[in-house]
């Protein structure tokens, strides 16, 4: 099945009939503004402001019903910008009231501000009218309601990103601390965040403490924290390096306190990361076709959880290409006359989804025989650049996972496009 964006755009325009009341809502933190037009773009009624609570939402719905009755219209569609998180409560409330809710691209709203009055002026009332015009012209996207499992994945992955950021920041600060206080530690442990190095920093963090210790005491201390600990050779080297350390000897108590705080933060972030990843795997088990998707060798549970958390129900996508548009991975070109611009990725989509699709494809190229063969063919036979091959394979992955979700069938390696014998 071919996916053509033009056909989708035509469908969005055709969906707006002469019986529609089209409402645009300018979203804010506390007070929203709504304007309404008919299918020809003629303004209907006066603007309304309403608060971000149930009383305000009810007032908006009553206003919509009054305008429908006055103009003898029988249906409505409400468009809004997905501004931060402020739009979520209103969109979910309207959806529960069986009102069609759509979103418009904030970038396009900014570009369409001069369509109405040919001025650069900006106000909440004007923005609401611009949004209504855009919905009338078909420049909107459906809101895909998701089940609890997909909502869990989205929240858990957002939380995981925050924890990973804290964990990386803490590890970087530990590297900095070691470089200042005990730079010779890197000669014993290549990675100062490995178990042996962290155990050493917990037990005897500064060179001054190590200088007076016995080799066997250090090994016994390691045994109290680790099942498999470094041996006598490393303990002896540690003491020798500590005696000739060039690390700072000033404000040692302050540095030790700083290290304690960093190690506590490292323990906390590590424990939280394990818990979140465990919950992600549990949420994946609630989705019927998860086992089929994990049947793709090289696709991990965490990566799949990140993809599904951003896409929602995969079977709602008509084609893999629509998933690429959702991620902002579709191609765009700027050309005029004889001038041909460079074709680039739009990046108008979900950045987290782009990241997980890229990571998933890199893992497949390394571990999946079919994708490994395709990448080899692209690079060595078709002479593509490696990154261009990866981006092409992202499109194949998108089509495969959407097809599996829509048909609820297992991954079949034989269905992956076969290559000429030269690829072997």
mmCIF file of N, CA and C in Angstrom, residues 6-18 20 135-138 140 142:
data_model
loop_
_atom_site.group_PDB
_atom_site.id
_atom_site.type_symbol
_atom_site.label_atom_id
_atom_site.label_comp_id
_atom_site.label_asym_id
_atom_site.label_seq_id
_atom_site.Cartn_x
_atom_site.Cartn_y
_atom_site.Cartn_z
ATOM 1 N N UNK A 6 -0.457 13.851 -0.029
ATOM 2 C CA UNK A 6 -1.473 14.672 -0.683
ATOM 3 C C UNK A 6 -2.857 14.086 -0.470
ATOM 4 N N UNK A 7 -2.963 12.748 -0.536
ATOM 5 C CA UNK A 7 -4.257 12.111 -0.319
ATOM 6 C C UNK A 7 -4.742 12.348 1.109
ATOM 7 N N UNK A 8 -3.816 12.269 2.072
ATOM 8 C CA UNK A 8 -4.196 12.529 3.464
ATOM 9 C C UNK A 8 -4.660 13.969 3.643
ATOM 10 N N UNK A 9 -3.940 14.913 2.997
ATOM 11 C CA UNK A 9 -4.324 16.320 3.107
ATOM 12 C C UNK A 9 -5.713 16.545 2.523
ATOM 13 N N UNK A 10 -6.008 15.915 1.396
ATOM 14 C CA UNK A 10 -7.345 16.038 0.796
ATOM 15 C C UNK A 10 -8.424 15.509 1.729
ATOM 16 N N UNK A 11 -8.121 14.419 2.408
ATOM 17 C CA UNK A 11 -9.089 13.851 3.341
ATOM 18 C C UNK A 11 -9.357 14.793 4.509
ATOM 19 N N UNK A 12 -8.310 15.464 4.985
ATOM 20 C CA UNK A 12 -8.486 16.412 6.086
ATOM 21 C C UNK A 12 -9.362 17.579 5.671
ATOM 22 N N UNK A 13 -9.179 18.046 4.443
ATOM 23 C CA UNK A 13 -9.994 19.160 3.949
ATOM 24 C C UNK A 13 -11.439 18.715 3.734
ATOM 25 N N UNK A 14 -11.613 17.530 3.137
ATOM 26 C CA UNK A 14 -12.966 17.035 2.849
ATOM 27 C C UNK A 14 -13.752 16.732 4.119
ATOM 28 N N UNK A 15 -13.041 16.505 5.205
ATOM 29 C CA UNK A 15 -13.736 16.197 6.453
ATOM 30 C C UNK A 15 -14.539 17.401 6.966
ATOM 31 N N UNK A 16 -14.103 18.610 6.608
ATOM 32 C CA UNK A 16 -14.800 19.818 7.039
ATOM 33 C C UNK A 16 -15.970 20.072 6.091
ATOM 34 N N UNK A 17 -17.189 19.974 6.602
ATOM 35 C CA UNK A 17 -18.393 20.142 5.777
ATOM 36 C C UNK A 17 -19.069 21.474 6.091
ATOM 37 N N UNK A 18 -20.120 21.766 5.339
ATOM 38 C CA UNK A 18 -20.851 23.021 5.570
ATOM 39 C C UNK A 18 -21.692 22.976 6.839
ATOM 40 N N UNK A 20 -20.241 22.157 9.758
ATOM 41 C CA UNK A 20 -19.263 22.233 10.830
ATOM 42 C C UNK A 20 -19.177 23.635 11.434
ATOM 43 N N UNK A 135 -7.601 25.035 10.746
ATOM 44 C CA UNK A 135 -8.411 23.812 10.790
ATOM 45 C C UNK A 135 -9.359 23.769 9.602
ATOM 46 N N UNK A 136 -9.941 24.915 9.271
ATOM 47 C CA UNK A 136 -10.849 24.989 8.118
ATOM 48 C C UNK A 136 -10.137 24.611 6.824
ATOM 49 N N UNK A 137 -8.860 24.959 6.713
ATOM 50 C CA UNK A 137 -8.088 24.681 5.504
ATOM 51 C C UNK A 137 -7.414 23.305 5.515
ATOM 52 N N UNK A 138 -7.642 22.535 6.578
ATOM 53 C CA UNK A 138 -7.102 21.178 6.626
ATOM 54 C C UNK A 138 -5.707 21.064 7.182
ATOM 55 N N UNK A 140 -4.281 20.435 10.090
ATOM 56 C CA UNK A 140 -4.419 19.963 11.452
ATOM 57 C C UNK A 140 -4.081 18.479 11.510
ATOM 58 N N UNK A 142 -4.946 14.773 13.774
ATOM 59 C CA UNK A 142 -5.814 14.108 14.735
ATOM 60 C C UNK A 142 -5.075 13.874 16.049
#
